[in-house]
Amino acid sequence: MQLGLIGLGRMGGNMRDRLRAAGHEVVGYDHHKETTDVASLAELVEKLAAPRVIWTMVPAGQITESTIDELAELMSDGDIIIDGGNSKFTDDAPRAERLKPKGISYIDCGVSGGIWGITNGYALMVGGDAATVAHCQPIFDALKPAGEFGFAHAGTHGAGHYAKMIHNGIEYGMMQAYAEGYEILTAAEIVENVPAIIKSWREGSVVKSWLLDLLDRALDEDPQLANLKGYVDDTGEGRWTIDEAVRLAVPANVLAASLFVRFGSRQEDSPAMKAVAALRNQFGGHAVRR
Amino acid sequence: MQLGLIGLGRMGGNMRDRLRAAGHEVVGYDHHKETTDVASLAELVEKLAAPRVIWTMVPAGQITESTIDELAELMSDGDIIIDGGNSKFTDDAPRAERLKPKGISYIDCGVSGGIWGITNGYALMVGGDAATVAHCQPIFDALKPAGEFGFAHAGTHGAGHYAKMIHNGIEYGMMQAYAEGYEILTAAEIVENVPAIIKSWREGSVVKSWLLDLLDRALDEDPQLANLKGYVDDTGEGRWTIDEAVRLAVPANVLAASLFVRFGSRQEDSPAMKAVAALRNQFGGHAVRR
Amino acid sequence: MQLGLIGLGRMGGNMRDRLRAAGHEVVGYDHHKETTDVASLAELVEKLAAPRVIWTMVPAGQITESTIDELAELMSDGDIIIDGGNSKFTDDAPRAERLKPKGISYIDCGVSGGIWGITNGYALMVGGDAATVAHCQPIFDALKPAGEFGFAHAGTHGAGHYAKMIHNGIEYGMMQAYAEGYEILTAAEIVENVPAIIKSWREGSVVKSWLLDLLDRALDEDPQLANLKGYVDDTGEGRWTIDEAVRLAVPANVLAASLFVRFGSRQEDSPAMKAVAALRNQFGGHAVRR
Amino acid sequence: MQLGLIGLGRMGGNMRDRLRAAGHEVVGYDHHKETTDVASLAELVEKLAAPRVIWTMVPAGQITESTIDELAELMSDGDIIIDGGNSKFTDDAPRAERLKPKGISYIDCGVSGGIWGITNGYALMVGGDAATVAHCQPIFDALKPAGEFGFAHAGTHGAGHYAKMIHNGIEYGMMQAYAEGYEILTAAEIVENVPAIIKSWREGSVVKSWLLDLLDRALDEDPQLANLKGYVDDTGEGRWTIDEAVRLAVPANVLAASLFVRFGSRQEDSPAMKAVAALRNQFGGHAVRR
């Protein structure tokens, strides 16, 4: 089927290729002239036959909001907009409400898979009404991995992004679990070959996973990760996950700790630890570093 | 080759089957009469041709120690003992030292894989000297999964159990990450189908793993885990992992939190939270439950 | 000076007494007939000479909002409203904006001290403009403890409630630190007299504090806290503190852990730990409780 | 009464002064010639009339062990040794056993108070038998603060050091609670005067404490802690506290997090966060810092 796809970066560009390889007709728009198929959103909409399906894959937040609002002006009754970016789940119901009077249906779709999705397929979690989801199913089927997994209709508007948010929260926790174990191994006097141990876990062990495969891959390239700094960004999903844990009174020590350590990794110096150093100096005369 | 195997429970019994299926001659000993191949350790040793290799797969701690000490009396110069149980890594070097004067070599082997190892193979992490490991390699090759992964010579005596300890520490963290995400999903008003979301992550997602496959399996059997209590035991490895993090000054918030929440899951009531309740009542007159 | 005081519960009632003891004229309003001085907000406003100062001390959220909105209808240009409840700091600037067109000035005031404030005085943290704060200073001076401490002008609208929010976040963390230490002491075989140890810390030690005094007091009344359940509520401030830590990228493991353990203390059973139990059963055949 | 005091550093030197001010006769020994009263341990023992009481106040670990062993050779039946250093509680019972055959009694004494103890008195927690403790009570009474608090007989050998260990674990947690709250305040746009807020909490608030007084003092000296690095050492007690929490299955998230963040404060770069950065780069092509 036909699909309009807005945003042809690392994710969107690969998705266009995967969809075309599956026989779908994709018209892509991007502000980079080298990659775009059309010159404007207006031209994108014009090229698609009604009822149109247009997928936004642009940075979450203001860019996504303004893109969808602009699209809404150009699209018609019966059309569908799918947001596949990392929007906050609370944005979805208001968006659906804004689009409804124009007769435009809306689906939020959490997309996981990173740069490997083009070959492995993407895990998709969607929110919206059943009829709209059904209409778009051929697109989802082409993007998802072969086999029975990789797609879920999670619930109403926002449920798709919600599921993706929690997915990312879990991802933070899993990565941190591996990372802490890795650090202990590198510190232990008795252990001679950390990369070999990581590799041994890839089959047969309880902790085997795709992330572990990737850790092994990273250690193959750089056995001591000597070329990396321990500096880690975070995107909104990890933070929203903790906000939700707090709102819903769910104890989430592991997910929160995984987020906080990222915050710490980006600090030149820690105001909190300055305060602790000051206190130790005050009560015990302990030496401080100045 | 020939192997003596002591302990034919859930793990050892399956290992005997897998080794025999691979063509090895296994003489098993267990105190359960229905499963044992021989009536005593003495008979076990007698049935094996020198140089013998005997694998202990019994509960860590005193039982393993006494079994190995008893074996040492029966075995001869040139023989090998492999401990595949979950011994603490600090037990291994002293054991190797105790066995050395008798000419008995020692290998510690961390074994992961659980009840699935019989078909999937077991991930094995061994500690000891290269020659002894090489001698036993046919046994390791039969137990490990097919393919390039699932076996590592981690270092000297104790390194095998050390690697397994950290493996389990990571396992705690991963499980807790999934579990916290799962709980938030179950609490969220917007989410309609938690098991479908878990299932969607099994392919294409960043969090795909064998543990996730098993969570999906558990939810297939009991979609709300209604037949389970949230009561979780811990074995030594998780605790030793934190002891090591503390000893080596490695920040391990995720692994520690994963352990502590298990402690909490087993408490009828929490003395700490009684103290907090008492404090709130003292300063603010807040209601307490009696 | 004259003050209208709305809400004469555990906090407001004591504050009325303390203010009157200091020579101020307080007209109190409460929906409980036994405690109120006037029959209605209208009568309260009527009894005060312009420019009026009215202090709200009612539950945060909708009740505070509607009380302030109702007051605004009754009050006049030049009057002042002080909210001393535990409002969220983000409510304050919008409130000040709503009141401005009517010529009513607004101050937010965080109040700490609990049921002891009537004798010890209350720590007050205020937000608002300097002139309005100065006008109300006699009230603050009567409520705060004698001496140089116990009052801060923290910043603009919202800064007072912000400071109180963080105060409560810290309070959670301190209480949990004592509580965890207390629990370890109660579990240690070697320790014979936990209450005596707590008592010994009240002077001379680094951990002496008012909260510690209260813990000692609680243990005097019930040496094993046998009459309490380890069930602990939380109010908004602890949650908002974590929301702010997440928003501002501040690592706040201790404050978050203190909140999460309260969540856990109120769960009959933990969905997360059910999931962990299910996983252990799946991979290792470990026994579960049903 | 007479007391021998070994170790006249920041703690021991002040204790000698406080004891002398209370009328006790103190013979001090230190390897620094400027401060010592005697030239050797032998001279120290010689100067004291039997039954002697000698207090060791030297670095925990090997120095304390060898000092006590050397003393034991010089002392006589009926004498008493008190260790006031930060020894691990597990060292105390073996020490008492070693001294027993010589007729020397032993007390372990946890001492809190830091550099302020000389004026405020020290909180003392002692372990040992009642008769020996009673014999030394005049010394304890002179060292402890005036009033009813500041001294506890915690239990048998080791209980004193145990209580001090937990005291320090709690101290870590309290300091971290203040520090995290402080950091959020410094990051908040709305807050104009962080030191004034800290100061306001010193009286009337729920979080008032001696540590808070000291934080205020530090901010008086350096309002932004600009002259400090956020680098914090740890001593054994914080680590042993976590080891005990793990051994006794006590959930201790706050105390553990307080320790781990100190570990992190001392790392140039974090191997764990390198691993997380590597993983994010592997799956998502996320930028890394090299």
PDB file of C-alpha atoms in Angstrom, chain D residues 35-180:
ATOM      1  CA  THR D  35      52.919  14.784  71.637  1.00  0.00           C
ATOM      2  CA  THR D  36      53.853  11.627  73.519  1.00  0.00           C
ATOM      3  CA  ASP D  37      54.205  11.507  77.309  1.00  0.00           C
ATOM      4  CA  VAL D  38      56.393   8.410  77.335  1.00  0.00           C
ATOM      5  CA  ALA D  39      59.024   6.971  75.045  1.00  0.00           C
ATOM      6  CA  SER D  40      57.612   3.480  74.620  1.00  0.00           C
ATOM      7  CA  LEU D  41      54.742   1.150  75.332  1.00  0.00           C
ATOM      8  CA  ALA D  42      56.898  -0.450  78.008  1.00  0.00           C
ATOM      9  CA  GLU D  43      57.349   2.895  79.729  1.00  0.00           C
ATOM     10  CA  LEU D  44      53.609   3.527  79.421  1.00  0.00           C
ATOM     11  CA  VAL D  45      52.752   0.268  81.153  1.00  0.00           C
ATOM     12  CA  GLU D  46      55.376   0.872  83.795  1.00  0.00           C
ATOM     13  CA  LYS D  47      53.969   4.278  84.688  1.00  0.00           C
ATOM     14  CA  LEU D  48      50.518   2.886  85.450  1.00  0.00           C
ATOM     15  CA  ALA D  49      49.576   1.206  88.703  1.00  0.00           C
ATOM     16  CA  ALA D  50      47.884  -2.182  88.469  1.00  0.00           C
ATOM     17  CA  PRO D  51      45.148  -2.922  87.650  1.00  0.00           C
ATOM     18  CA  ARG D  52      45.901  -0.868  84.565  1.00  0.00           C
ATOM     19  CA  VAL D  53      43.430   0.438  81.986  1.00  0.00           C
ATOM     20  CA  ILE D  54      44.907   1.193  78.572  1.00  0.00           C
ATOM     21  CA  TRP D  55      42.913   2.643  75.686  1.00  0.00           C
ATOM     22  CA  THR D  56      44.065   2.177  72.086  1.00  0.00           C
ATOM     23  CA  MET D  57      43.106   4.890  69.628  1.00  0.00           C
ATOM     24  CA  VAL D  58      45.134   3.961  66.582  1.00  0.00           C
ATOM     25  CA  PRO D  59      44.166   3.136  62.976  1.00  0.00           C
ATOM     26  CA  ALA D  60      41.956   0.055  62.719  1.00  0.00           C
ATOM     27  CA  GLY D  61      43.416  -3.108  61.277  1.00  0.00           C
ATOM     28  CA  GLN D  62      46.981  -4.270  61.494  1.00  0.00           C
ATOM     29  CA  ILE D  63      48.239  -1.376  63.627  1.00  0.00           C
ATOM     30  CA  THR D  64      45.585  -1.948  66.260  1.00  0.00           C
ATOM     31  CA  GLU D  65      46.172  -5.700  66.257  1.00  0.00           C
ATOM     32  CA  SER D  66      49.935  -5.414  66.678  1.00  0.00           C
ATOM     33  CA  THR D  67      49.602  -2.697  69.314  1.00  0.00           C
ATOM     34  CA  ILE D  68      47.250  -4.825  71.361  1.00  0.00           C
ATOM     35  CA  ASP D  69      49.433  -7.901  70.980  1.00  0.00           C
ATOM     36  CA  GLU D  70      52.489  -5.940  72.065  1.00  0.00           C
ATOM     37  CA  LEU D  71      50.574  -4.509  75.026  1.00  0.00           C
ATOM     38  CA  ALA D  72      49.451  -7.977  76.047  1.00  0.00           C
ATOM     39  CA  GLU D  73      53.067  -9.000  76.472  1.00  0.00           C
ATOM     40  CA  LEU D  74      53.667  -6.071  78.798  1.00  0.00           C
ATOM     41  CA  MET D  75      50.466  -6.083  80.850  1.00  0.00           C
ATOM     42  CA  SER D  76      49.422  -8.269  83.753  1.00  0.00           C
ATOM     43  CA  ASP D  77      46.588 -10.313  85.121  1.00  0.00           C
ATOM     44  CA  GLY D  78      43.686  -8.033  86.060  1.00  0.00           C
ATOM     45  CA  ASP D  79      44.522  -5.295  83.558  1.00  0.00           C
ATOM     46  CA  ILE D  80      42.065  -3.970  80.965  1.00  0.00           C
ATOM     47  CA  ILE D  81      42.468  -2.980  77.320  1.00  0.00           C
ATOM     48  CA  ILE D  82      39.863  -0.767  75.635  1.00  0.00           C
ATOM     49  CA  ASP D  83      39.964  -0.388  71.869  1.00  0.00           C
ATOM     50  CA  GLY D  84      38.320   2.884  70.878  1.00  0.00           C
ATOM     51  CA  GLY D  85      39.387   2.805  67.234  1.00  0.00           C
ATOM     52  CA  ASN D  86      37.160   1.901  64.325  1.00  0.00           C
ATOM     53  CA  SER D  87      37.945  -1.814  64.426  1.00  0.00           C
ATOM     54  CA  LYS D  88      35.701  -4.249  62.653  1.00  0.00           C
ATOM     55  CA  PHE D  89      33.353  -5.867  65.152  1.00  0.00           C
ATOM     56  CA  THR D  90      34.440  -9.338  64.100  1.00  0.00           C
ATOM     57  CA  ASP D  91      37.938  -8.619  65.451  1.00  0.00           C
ATOM     58  CA  ASP D  92      36.740  -8.098  68.994  1.00  0.00           C
ATOM     59  CA  ALA D  93      35.719 -11.557  70.182  1.00  0.00           C
ATOM     60  CA  PRO D  94      38.967 -13.158  68.927  1.00  0.00           C
ATOM     61  CA  ARG D  95      40.944 -10.409  70.652  1.00  0.00           C
ATOM     62  CA  ALA D  96      39.111 -10.958  73.905  1.00  0.00           C
ATOM     63  CA  GLU D  97      39.852 -14.664  73.568  1.00  0.00           C
ATOM     64  CA  ARG D  98      43.556 -14.010  72.956  1.00  0.00           C
ATOM     65  CA  LEU D  99      43.781 -11.748  76.008  1.00  0.00           C
ATOM     66  CA  LYS D 100      41.822 -13.970  78.367  1.00  0.00           C
ATOM     67  CA  PRO D 101      44.575 -16.518  79.122  1.00  0.00           C
ATOM     68  CA  LYS D 102      46.753 -13.622  80.314  1.00  0.00           C
ATOM     69  CA  GLY D 103      43.998 -12.422  82.623  1.00  0.00           C
ATOM     70  CA  ILE D 104      43.541  -9.237  80.616  1.00  0.00           C
ATOM     71  CA  SER D 105      39.963  -8.068  80.106  1.00  0.00           C
ATOM     72  CA  TYR D 106      38.860  -6.383  76.915  1.00  0.00           C
ATOM     73  CA  ILE D 107      36.292  -3.743  75.950  1.00  0.00           C
ATOM     74  CA  ASP D 108      35.500  -2.504  72.467  1.00  0.00           C
ATOM     75  CA  CYS D 109      34.284   1.056  72.374  1.00  0.00           C
ATOM     76  CA  GLY D 110      32.809   2.867  69.395  1.00  0.00           C
ATOM     77  CA  VAL D 111      33.509   6.582  69.671  1.00  0.00           C
ATOM     78  CA  SER D 112      31.588   9.249  67.774  1.00  0.00           C
ATOM     79  CA  GLY D 113      31.927  13.005  67.860  1.00  0.00           C
ATOM     80  CA  GLY D 114      34.804  13.949  65.610  1.00  0.00           C
ATOM     81  CA  ILE D 115      36.797  17.068  66.285  1.00  0.00           C
ATOM     82  CA  TRP D 116      33.953  18.514  68.339  1.00  0.00           C
ATOM     83  CA  GLY D 117      34.093  15.820  70.983  1.00  0.00           C
ATOM     84  CA  ILE D 118      36.632  17.700  73.073  1.00  0.00           C
ATOM     85  CA  THR D 119      33.968  20.274  73.957  1.00  0.00           C
ATOM     86  CA  ASN D 120      30.672  18.446  73.268  1.00  0.00           C
ATOM     87  CA  GLY D 121      31.738  15.077  74.610  1.00  0.00           C
ATOM     88  CA  TYR D 122      31.823  11.825  72.696  1.00  0.00           C
ATOM     89  CA  ALA D 123      29.038   9.321  72.157  1.00  0.00           C
ATOM     90  CA  LEU D 124      30.367   5.979  73.377  1.00  0.00           C
ATOM     91  CA  MET D 125      29.048   2.500  72.612  1.00  0.00           C
ATOM     92  CA  VAL D 126      30.788  -0.292  74.468  1.00  0.00           C
ATOM     93  CA  GLY D 127      30.928  -4.059  74.240  1.00  0.00           C
ATOM     94  CA  GLY D 128      32.192  -6.382  76.945  1.00  0.00           C
ATOM     95  CA  ASP D 129      31.284  -7.820  80.323  1.00  0.00           C
ATOM     96  CA  ALA D 130      29.464  -5.744  82.897  1.00  0.00           C
ATOM     97  CA  ALA D 131      32.157  -5.813  85.585  1.00  0.00           C
ATOM     98  CA  THR D 132      34.871  -4.548  83.268  1.00  0.00           C
ATOM     99  CA  VAL D 133      32.601  -1.859  81.893  1.00  0.00           C
ATOM    100  CA  ALA D 134      31.724  -0.796  85.436  1.00  0.00           C
ATOM    101  CA  HIS D 135      35.390  -0.548  86.380  1.00  0.00           C
ATOM    102  CA  CYS D 136      36.016   1.855  83.473  1.00  0.00           C
ATOM    103  CA  GLN D 137      32.836   3.881  83.923  1.00  0.00           C
ATOM    104  CA  PRO D 138      34.634   6.964  85.321  1.00  0.00           C
ATOM    105  CA  ILE D 139      36.590   7.223  82.079  1.00  0.00           C
ATOM    106  CA  PHE D 140      33.449   6.817  79.982  1.00  0.00           C
ATOM    107  CA  ASP D 141      31.661   9.394  82.126  1.00  0.00           C
ATOM    108  CA  ALA D 142      34.395  11.933  81.523  1.00  0.00           C
ATOM    109  CA  LEU D 143      34.446  11.375  77.778  1.00  0.00           C
ATOM    110  CA  LYS D 144      30.704  11.319  77.192  1.00  0.00           C
ATOM    111  CA  PRO D 145      28.605  14.473  77.024  1.00  0.00           C
ATOM    112  CA  ALA D 146      27.056  15.836  80.176  1.00  0.00           C
ATOM    113  CA  GLY D 147      23.486  14.686  80.681  1.00  0.00           C
ATOM    114  CA  GLU D 148      21.704  11.408  80.282  1.00  0.00           C
ATOM    115  CA  PHE D 149      22.720  10.532  76.719  1.00  0.00           C
ATOM    116  CA  GLY D 150      25.919   9.560  74.951  1.00  0.00           C
ATOM    117  CA  PHE D 151      26.734   6.193  76.487  1.00  0.00           C
ATOM    118  CA  ALA D 152      25.452   2.686  75.918  1.00  0.00           C
ATOM    119  CA  HIS D 153      26.581  -0.762  76.956  1.00  0.00           C
ATOM    120  CA  ALA D 154      25.519  -2.379  73.689  1.00  0.00           C
ATOM    121  CA  GLY D 155      26.242  -6.014  74.480  1.00  0.00           C
ATOM    122  CA  THR D 156      29.048  -8.512  74.500  1.00  0.00           C
ATOM    123  CA  HIS D 157      32.465  -8.236  72.825  1.00  0.00           C
ATOM    124  CA  GLY D 158      32.033  -6.573  69.436  1.00  0.00           C
ATOM    125  CA  ALA D 159      28.671  -4.971  70.171  1.00  0.00           C
ATOM    126  CA  GLY D 160      30.281  -1.589  70.761  1.00  0.00           C
ATOM    127  CA  HIS D 161      32.045  -1.537  67.443  1.00  0.00           C
ATOM    128  CA  TYR D 162      28.923  -2.954  65.834  1.00  0.00           C
ATOM    129  CA  ALA D 163      26.826  -0.068  67.129  1.00  0.00           C
ATOM    130  CA  LYS D 164      29.445   2.412  65.914  1.00  0.00           C
ATOM    131  CA  MET D 165      29.515   0.731  62.492  1.00  0.00           C
ATOM    132  CA  ILE D 166      25.749   1.135  62.132  1.00  0.00           C
ATOM    133  CA  HIS D 167      26.036   4.698  63.431  1.00  0.00           C
ATOM    134  CA  ASN D 168      28.402   5.457  60.587  1.00  0.00           C
ATOM    135  CA  GLY D 169      26.222   3.686  58.048  1.00  0.00           C
ATOM    136  CA  ILE D 170      23.325   5.909  59.134  1.00  0.00           C
ATOM    137  CA  GLU D 171      25.640   8.921  59.005  1.00  0.00           C
ATOM    138  CA  TYR D 172      26.360   8.142  55.336  1.00  0.00           C
ATOM    139  CA  GLY D 173      22.659   7.953  54.600  1.00  0.00           C
ATOM    140  CA  MET D 174      21.782  11.169  56.397  1.00  0.00           C
ATOM    141  CA  MET D 175      24.556  13.114  54.722  1.00  0.00           C
ATOM    142  CA  GLN D 176      23.507  11.807  51.321  1.00  0.00           C
ATOM    143  CA  ALA D 177      19.874  12.759  51.989  1.00  0.00           C
ATOM    144  CA  TYR D 178      20.901  16.324  52.790  1.00  0.00           C
ATOM    145  CA  ALA D 179      23.300  16.362  49.850  1.00  0.00           C
ATOM    146  CA  GLU D 180      20.735  15.236  47.295  1.00  0.00           C
TER     147      GLU D 180
END
